[in-house]
Short mmCIF file of C-alpha atoms in Angstrom, two decimals:
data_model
loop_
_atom_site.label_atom_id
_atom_site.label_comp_id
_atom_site.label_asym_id
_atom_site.label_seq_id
_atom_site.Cartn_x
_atom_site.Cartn_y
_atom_site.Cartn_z
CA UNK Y 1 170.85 138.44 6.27
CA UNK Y 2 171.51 136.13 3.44
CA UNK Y 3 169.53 133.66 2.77
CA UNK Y 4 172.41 130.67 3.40
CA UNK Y 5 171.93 132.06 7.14
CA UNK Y 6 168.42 132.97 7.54
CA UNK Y 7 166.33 131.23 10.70
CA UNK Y 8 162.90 131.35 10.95
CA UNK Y 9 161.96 133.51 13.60
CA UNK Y 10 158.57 133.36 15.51
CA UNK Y 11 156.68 136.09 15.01
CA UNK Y 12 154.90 136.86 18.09
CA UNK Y 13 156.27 139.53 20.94
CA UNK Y 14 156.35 139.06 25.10
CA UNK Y 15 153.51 137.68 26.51
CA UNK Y 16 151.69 139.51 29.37
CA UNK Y 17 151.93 136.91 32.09
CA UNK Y 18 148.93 135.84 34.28
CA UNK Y 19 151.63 134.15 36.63
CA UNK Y 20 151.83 131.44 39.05
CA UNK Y 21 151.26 133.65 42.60
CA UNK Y 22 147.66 133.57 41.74
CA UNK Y 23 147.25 129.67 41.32
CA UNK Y 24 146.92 127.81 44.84
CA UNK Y 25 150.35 125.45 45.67
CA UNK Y 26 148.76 122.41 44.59
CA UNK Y 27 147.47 123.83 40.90
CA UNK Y 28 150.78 125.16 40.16
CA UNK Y 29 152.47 121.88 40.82
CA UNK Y 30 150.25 120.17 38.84
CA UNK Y 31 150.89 122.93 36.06
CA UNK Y 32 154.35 121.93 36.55
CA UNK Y 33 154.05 118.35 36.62
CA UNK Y 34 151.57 119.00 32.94
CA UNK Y 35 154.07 121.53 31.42
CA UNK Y 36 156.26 119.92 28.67
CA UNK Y 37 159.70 119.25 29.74
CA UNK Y 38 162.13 121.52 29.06
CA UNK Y 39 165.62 123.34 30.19
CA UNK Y 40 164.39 126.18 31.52
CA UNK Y 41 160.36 125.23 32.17
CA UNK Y 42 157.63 127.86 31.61
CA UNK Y 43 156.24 129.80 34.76
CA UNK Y 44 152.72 127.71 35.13
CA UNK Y 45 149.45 130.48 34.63
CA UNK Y 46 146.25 130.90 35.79
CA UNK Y 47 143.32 130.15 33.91
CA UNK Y 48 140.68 133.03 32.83
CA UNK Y 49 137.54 132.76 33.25
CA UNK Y 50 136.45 136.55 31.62
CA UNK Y 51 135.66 136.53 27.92
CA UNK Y 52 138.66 137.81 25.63
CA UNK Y 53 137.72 140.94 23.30
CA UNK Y 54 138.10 138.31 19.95
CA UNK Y 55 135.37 136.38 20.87
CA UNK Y 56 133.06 139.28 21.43
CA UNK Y 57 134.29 140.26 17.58
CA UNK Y 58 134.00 136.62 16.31
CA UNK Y 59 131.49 134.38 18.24
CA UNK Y 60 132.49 130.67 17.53
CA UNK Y 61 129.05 129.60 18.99
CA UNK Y 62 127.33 131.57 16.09
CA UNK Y 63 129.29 129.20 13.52
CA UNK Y 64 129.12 125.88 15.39
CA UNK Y 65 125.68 125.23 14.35
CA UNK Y 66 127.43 125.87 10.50
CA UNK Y 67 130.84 124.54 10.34
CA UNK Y 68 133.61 123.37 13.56
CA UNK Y 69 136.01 122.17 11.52
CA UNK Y 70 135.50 118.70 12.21
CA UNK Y 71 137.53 116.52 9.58
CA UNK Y 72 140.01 119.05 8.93
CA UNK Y 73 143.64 118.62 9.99
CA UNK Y 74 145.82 122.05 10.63
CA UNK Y 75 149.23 121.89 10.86
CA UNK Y 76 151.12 124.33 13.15
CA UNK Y 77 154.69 124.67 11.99
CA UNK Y 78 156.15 126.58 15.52
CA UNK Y 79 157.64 125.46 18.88
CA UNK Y 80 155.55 122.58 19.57
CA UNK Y 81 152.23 122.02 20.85
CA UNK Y 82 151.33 121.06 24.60
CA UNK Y 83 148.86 118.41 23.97
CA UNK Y 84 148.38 118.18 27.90
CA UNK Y 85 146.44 121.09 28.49
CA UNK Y 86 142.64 120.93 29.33
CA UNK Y 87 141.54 122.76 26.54
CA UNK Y 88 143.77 120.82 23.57
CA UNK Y 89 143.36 117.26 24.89
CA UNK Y 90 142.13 114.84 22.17
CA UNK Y 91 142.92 117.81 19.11
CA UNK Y 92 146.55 117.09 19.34
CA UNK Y 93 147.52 114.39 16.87
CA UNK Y 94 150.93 112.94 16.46
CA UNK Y 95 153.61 115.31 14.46
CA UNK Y 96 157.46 115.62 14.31
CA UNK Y 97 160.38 117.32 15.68
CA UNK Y 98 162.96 118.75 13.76
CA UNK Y 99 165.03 120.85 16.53
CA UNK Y 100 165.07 117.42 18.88
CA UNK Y 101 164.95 114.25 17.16
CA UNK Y 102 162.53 112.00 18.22
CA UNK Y 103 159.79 113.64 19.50
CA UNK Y 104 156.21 114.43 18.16
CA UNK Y 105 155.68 117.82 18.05
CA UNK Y 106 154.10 118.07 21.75
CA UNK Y 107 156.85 119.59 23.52
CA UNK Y 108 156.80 123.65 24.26
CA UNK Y 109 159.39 125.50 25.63
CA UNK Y 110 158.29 128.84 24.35
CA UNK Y 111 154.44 128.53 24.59
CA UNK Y 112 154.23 130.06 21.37
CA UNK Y 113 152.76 127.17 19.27
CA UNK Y 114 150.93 126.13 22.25
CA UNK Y 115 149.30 129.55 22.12
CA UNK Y 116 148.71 129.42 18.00
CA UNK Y 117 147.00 126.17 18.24
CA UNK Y 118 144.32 127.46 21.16
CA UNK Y 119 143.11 130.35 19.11
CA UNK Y 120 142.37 127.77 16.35
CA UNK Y 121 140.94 123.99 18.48
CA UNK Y 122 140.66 125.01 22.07
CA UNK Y 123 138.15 123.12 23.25
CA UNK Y 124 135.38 125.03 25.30
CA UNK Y 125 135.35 124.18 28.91
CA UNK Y 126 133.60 124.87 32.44
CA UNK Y 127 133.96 128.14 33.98
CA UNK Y 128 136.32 129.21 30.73
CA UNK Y 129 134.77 131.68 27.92
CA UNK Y 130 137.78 131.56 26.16
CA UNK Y 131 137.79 128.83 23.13
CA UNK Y 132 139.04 128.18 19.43
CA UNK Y 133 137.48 129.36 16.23
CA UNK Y 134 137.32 125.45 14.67
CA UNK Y 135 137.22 123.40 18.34
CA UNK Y 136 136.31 120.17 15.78
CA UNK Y 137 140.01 120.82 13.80
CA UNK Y 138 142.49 118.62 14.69
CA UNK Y 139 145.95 120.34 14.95
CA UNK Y 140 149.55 118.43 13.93
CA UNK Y 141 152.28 120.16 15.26
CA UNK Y 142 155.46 120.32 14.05
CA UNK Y 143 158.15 121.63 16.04
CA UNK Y 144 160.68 124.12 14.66
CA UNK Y 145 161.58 126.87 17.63
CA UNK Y 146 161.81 126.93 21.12
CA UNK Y 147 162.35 130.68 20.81
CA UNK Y 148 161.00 133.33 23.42
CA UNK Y 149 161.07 137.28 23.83
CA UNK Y 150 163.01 137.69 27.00
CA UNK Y 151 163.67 141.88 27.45
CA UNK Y 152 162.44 142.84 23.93
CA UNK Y 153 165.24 140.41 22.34
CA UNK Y 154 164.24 136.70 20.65
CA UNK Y 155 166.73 134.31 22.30
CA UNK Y 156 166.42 130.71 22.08
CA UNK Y 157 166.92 127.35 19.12
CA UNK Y 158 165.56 127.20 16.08
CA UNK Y 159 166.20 125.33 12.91
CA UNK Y 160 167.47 126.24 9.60
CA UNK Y 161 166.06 127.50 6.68
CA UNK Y 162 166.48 124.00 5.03
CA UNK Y 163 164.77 122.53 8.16
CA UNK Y 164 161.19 125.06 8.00
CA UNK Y 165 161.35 123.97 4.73
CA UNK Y 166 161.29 120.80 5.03
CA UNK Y 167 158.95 121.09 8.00
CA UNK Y 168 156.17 122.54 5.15
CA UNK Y 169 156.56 119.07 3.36
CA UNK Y 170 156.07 117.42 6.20
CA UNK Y 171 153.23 118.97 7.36
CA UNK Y 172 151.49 118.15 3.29
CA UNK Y 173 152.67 115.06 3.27
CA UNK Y 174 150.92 114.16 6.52
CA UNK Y 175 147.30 115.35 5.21
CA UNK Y 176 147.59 118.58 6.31
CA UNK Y 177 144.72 121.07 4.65
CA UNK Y 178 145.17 124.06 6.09
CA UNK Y 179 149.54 125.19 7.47
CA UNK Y 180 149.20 127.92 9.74
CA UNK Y 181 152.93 129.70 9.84
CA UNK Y 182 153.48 132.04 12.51
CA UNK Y 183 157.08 132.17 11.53
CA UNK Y 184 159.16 134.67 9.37
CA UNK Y 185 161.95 134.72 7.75
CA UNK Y 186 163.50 138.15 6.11
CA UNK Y 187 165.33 136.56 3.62
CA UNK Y 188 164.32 134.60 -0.01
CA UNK Y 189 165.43 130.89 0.92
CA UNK Y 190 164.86 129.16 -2.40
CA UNK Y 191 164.36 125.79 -0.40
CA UNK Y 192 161.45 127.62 1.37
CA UNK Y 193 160.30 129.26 -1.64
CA UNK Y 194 160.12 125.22 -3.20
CA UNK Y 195 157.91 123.81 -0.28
CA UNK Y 196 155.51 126.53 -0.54
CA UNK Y 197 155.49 125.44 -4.31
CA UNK Y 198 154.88 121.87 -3.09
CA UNK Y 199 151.91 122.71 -0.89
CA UNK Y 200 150.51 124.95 -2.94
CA UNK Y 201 150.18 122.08 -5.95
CA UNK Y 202 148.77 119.88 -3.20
CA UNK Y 203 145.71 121.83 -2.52
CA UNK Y 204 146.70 123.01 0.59
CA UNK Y 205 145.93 126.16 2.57
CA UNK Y 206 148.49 128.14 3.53
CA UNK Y 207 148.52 130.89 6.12
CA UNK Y 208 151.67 132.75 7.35
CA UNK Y 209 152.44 136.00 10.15
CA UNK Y 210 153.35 139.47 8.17
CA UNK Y 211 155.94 139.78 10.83
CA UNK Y 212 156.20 142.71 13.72
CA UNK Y 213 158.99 144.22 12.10
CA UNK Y 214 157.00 147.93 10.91
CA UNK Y 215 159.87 150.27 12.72
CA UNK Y 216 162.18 148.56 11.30
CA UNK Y 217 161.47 149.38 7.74
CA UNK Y 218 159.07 146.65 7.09
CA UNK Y 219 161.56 143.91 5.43
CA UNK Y 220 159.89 141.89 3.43
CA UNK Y 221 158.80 138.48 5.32
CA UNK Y 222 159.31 134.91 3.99
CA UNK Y 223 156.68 132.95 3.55
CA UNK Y 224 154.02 135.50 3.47
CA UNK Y 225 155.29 137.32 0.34
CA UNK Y 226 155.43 133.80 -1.38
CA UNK Y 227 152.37 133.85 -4.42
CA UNK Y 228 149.63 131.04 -2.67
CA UNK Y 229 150.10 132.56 1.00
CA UNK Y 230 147.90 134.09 2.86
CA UNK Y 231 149.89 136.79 4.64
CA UNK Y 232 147.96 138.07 7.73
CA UNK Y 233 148.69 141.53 9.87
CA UNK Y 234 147.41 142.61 13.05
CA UNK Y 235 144.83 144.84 14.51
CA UNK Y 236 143.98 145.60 18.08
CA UNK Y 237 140.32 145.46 19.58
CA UNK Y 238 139.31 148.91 18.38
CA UNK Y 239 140.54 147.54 14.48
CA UNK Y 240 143.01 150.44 14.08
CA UNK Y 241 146.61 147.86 12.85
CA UNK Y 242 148.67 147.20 15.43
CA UNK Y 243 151.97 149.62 15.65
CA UNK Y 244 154.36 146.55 14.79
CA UNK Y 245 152.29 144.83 12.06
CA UNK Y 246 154.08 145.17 9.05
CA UNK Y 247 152.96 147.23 5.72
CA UNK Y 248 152.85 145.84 2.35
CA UNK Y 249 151.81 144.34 -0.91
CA UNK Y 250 152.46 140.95 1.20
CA UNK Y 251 149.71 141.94 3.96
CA UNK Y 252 146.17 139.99 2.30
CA UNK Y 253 144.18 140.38 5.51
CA UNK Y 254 144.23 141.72 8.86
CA UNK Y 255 143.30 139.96 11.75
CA UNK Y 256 143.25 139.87 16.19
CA UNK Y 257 146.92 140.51 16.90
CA UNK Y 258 147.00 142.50 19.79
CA UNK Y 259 146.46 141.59 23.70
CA UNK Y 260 144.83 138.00 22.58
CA UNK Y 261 143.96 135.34 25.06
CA UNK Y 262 145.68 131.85 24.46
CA UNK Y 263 146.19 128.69 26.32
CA UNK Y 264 149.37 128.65 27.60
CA UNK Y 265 151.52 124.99 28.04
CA UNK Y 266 150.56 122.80 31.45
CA UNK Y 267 147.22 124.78 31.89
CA UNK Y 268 145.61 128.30 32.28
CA UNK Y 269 146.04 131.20 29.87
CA UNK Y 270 148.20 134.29 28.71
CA UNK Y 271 147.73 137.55 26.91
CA UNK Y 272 150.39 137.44 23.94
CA UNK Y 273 150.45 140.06 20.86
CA UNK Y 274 152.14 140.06 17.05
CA UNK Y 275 151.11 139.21 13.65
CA UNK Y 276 151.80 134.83 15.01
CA UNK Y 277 148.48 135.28 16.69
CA UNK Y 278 146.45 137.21 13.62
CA UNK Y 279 147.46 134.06 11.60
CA UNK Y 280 146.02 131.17 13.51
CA UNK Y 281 142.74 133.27 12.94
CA UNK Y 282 142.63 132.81 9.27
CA UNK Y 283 143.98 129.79 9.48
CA UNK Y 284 140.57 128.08 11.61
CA UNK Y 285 138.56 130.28 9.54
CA UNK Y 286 140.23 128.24 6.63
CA UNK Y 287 139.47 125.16 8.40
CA UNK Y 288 136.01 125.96 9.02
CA UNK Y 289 135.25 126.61 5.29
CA UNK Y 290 137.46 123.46 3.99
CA UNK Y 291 135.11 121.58 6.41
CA UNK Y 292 131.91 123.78 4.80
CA UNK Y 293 132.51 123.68 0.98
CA UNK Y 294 135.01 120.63 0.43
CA UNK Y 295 134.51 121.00 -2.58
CA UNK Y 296 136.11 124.48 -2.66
CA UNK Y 297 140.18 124.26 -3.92
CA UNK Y 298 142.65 125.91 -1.55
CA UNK Y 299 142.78 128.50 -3.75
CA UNK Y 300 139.05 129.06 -3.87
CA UNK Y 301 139.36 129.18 -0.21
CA UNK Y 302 141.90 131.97 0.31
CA UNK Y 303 140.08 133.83 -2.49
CA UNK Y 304 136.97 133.30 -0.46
CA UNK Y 305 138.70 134.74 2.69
CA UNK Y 306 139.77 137.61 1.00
CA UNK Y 307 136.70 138.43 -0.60
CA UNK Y 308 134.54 138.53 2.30
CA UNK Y 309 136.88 141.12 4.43
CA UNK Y 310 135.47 143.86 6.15
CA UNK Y 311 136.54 147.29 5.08
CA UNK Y 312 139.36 148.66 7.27
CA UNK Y 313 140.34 152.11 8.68
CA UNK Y 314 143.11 151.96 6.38
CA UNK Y 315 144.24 152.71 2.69
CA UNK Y 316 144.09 149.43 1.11
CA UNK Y 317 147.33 147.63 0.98
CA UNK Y 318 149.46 150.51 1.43
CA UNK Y 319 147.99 150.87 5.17
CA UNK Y 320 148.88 147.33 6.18
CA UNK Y 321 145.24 146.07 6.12
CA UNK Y 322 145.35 144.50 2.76
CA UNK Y 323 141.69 143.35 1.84
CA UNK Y 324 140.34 144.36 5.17
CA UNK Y 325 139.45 142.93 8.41
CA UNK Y 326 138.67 139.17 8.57
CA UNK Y 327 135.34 138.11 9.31
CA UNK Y 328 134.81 133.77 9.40
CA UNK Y 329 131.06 134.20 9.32
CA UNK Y 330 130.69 135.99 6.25
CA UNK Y 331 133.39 133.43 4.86
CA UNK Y 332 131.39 130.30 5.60
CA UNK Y 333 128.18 132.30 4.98
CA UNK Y 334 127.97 134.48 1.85
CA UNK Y 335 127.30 133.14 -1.33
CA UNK Y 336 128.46 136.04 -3.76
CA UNK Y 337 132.27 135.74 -3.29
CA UNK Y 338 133.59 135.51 -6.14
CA UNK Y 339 134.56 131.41 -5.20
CA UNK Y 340 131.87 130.59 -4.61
#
């Protein structure tokens, strides 16, 4: 793929469904009536009350007391971000659009960004263990894909290299601090390559999927091989890296990748797996600490990340693991990494 023709694609594989059957009539049409509008509209889910295997690994009620998040604006460069369900109401600001003019970033045909933006502000809530890792960030969404998995192939819109890069500026030049990218592109777009130059001089935190692409030779992914982003892989709930997280001298971290609860758009939640839903975990983490130590740059932040890794299973960088696991309470907590 050159990079004159290279399209961001979402890095994140099928969901497993928790589908409508088990919602009574009258809270699947009001899923419906909630869900964004699209062509072909998303199958409404049920909610789960049960809590997910990442929150028994990173307790967000263990940080609250320290850092939420609160002040702290992430953008979510993806397909959108229902701002309607229970969970993200009031942490949705106003974004942008670029595959649809004209609207704010809170339409989600795919359920992808919707997804992304639970693990990092999803508000707790009544009967549900599930919620974010920074519930005080605010999220602004800006809306590149309406991409899904359907059968094992992506099908779907989604915008141009030219257009992801110019949804990075966006996102700085609208106070983002921390840009979570759950995308991937396998090609060098210099345009790209540019606005992660741009956000990196504006002090901004940037966060980016390794892709899913490890039987496949592991082609190098765009943005997380750019110098100043944090490129994330994926690890299941025993820690072993997940078969399609990539392997790499672009891998930093690894984080939750594999069968993680998210919100899903209109209400209730899914179980969705790839290296888009390892990111969003470094990228609250990143939130939490710009919240923590302001006065800590961006790149004193990812250092900080890094640094404060638990070991992995694997051998270094050359195993896909990178620094290690990712742990947010050590990264708020510890004062001996080397940013501090």
């Amino acid at each position: 793929m050159s990079p004159s023709i290279a399209r961001p694609v979402l890095a994140g594989l099928a969901a497993s469904l928790l589908t409508a059957p088990a919602l009574p009539v009258g809270a699947a049409d009001a899923a419906l009536r909630a869900a964004p509008t699209c062509a072909t509209p998303l199958a409404p889910v049920r909610p789960v009350a049960a809590l997910p295997w990442t929150q028994q690994r990173y307790d967000p009620a263990r940080l609250a007391p320290l850092a939420t998040g609160a002040g702290v604006t992430v953008a979510v460069v993806d397909s959108g971000v229902d701002r309607a369900h229970p969970q993200l109401a009031g942490q949705v600001l106003a974004g942008t659009d670029l595959l649809d003019s004209g609207g704010d970033g809170s339409r989600d045909c795919a359920g992808h960004g919707t997804g992304v933006a639970s693990i990092i502000a999803a508000q707790p809530r009544s009967g549900v263990a599930f919620h974010g890792l920074a519930p005080g960030a605010r999220i602004l969404p800006v809306r590149v894909s309406e991409q899904q998995v359907v059968q094992g192939r992506e099908s779907g819109r989604t915008v141009s290299a030219a257009e992801f890069a110019r949804a990075i500026r966006w996102a700085v030049d609208h106070d983002a601090d921390v840009v979570n990218l759950s995308v991937v592109l396998y090609a060098d777009d210099p345009a790209v390559q540019s606005a992660v130059a741009y956000a990196v001089q504006r002090n901004v935190v940037l966060v980016a999927a390794a892709g899913n692409l490890h039987d496949s030779g592991d082609p190098r992914p765009f943005p997380a091989a750019y110098d100043g982003v944090l490129g994330v892989g994926a690890i299941g709930a025993d820690g072993v890296r997940a078969a399609f997280s990539q392997t790499g001298p672009y891998v930093d971290l690894v984080a939750p990748g594999s069968e993680v609860l998210v919100a899903a758009p209109g209400q209730g939640h899914q179980r969705v797996e790839g290296t888009s839903y390892a990111a969003p975990f470094v990228a609250a983490t990143a939130a939490l600490l710009r919240q923590y130590r302001p006065e800590l740059t961006a790149a004193q932040v990812a250092e900080r990340i890094i640094a404060t890794a638990d070991p992995a299973p694997g051998p270094g960088h050359g195993g896909g693991y990178g620094a290690g696991v990712l742990n947010p309470y050590r990264a708020v907590t510890e004062t001996g990494a080397r940013s501090a």
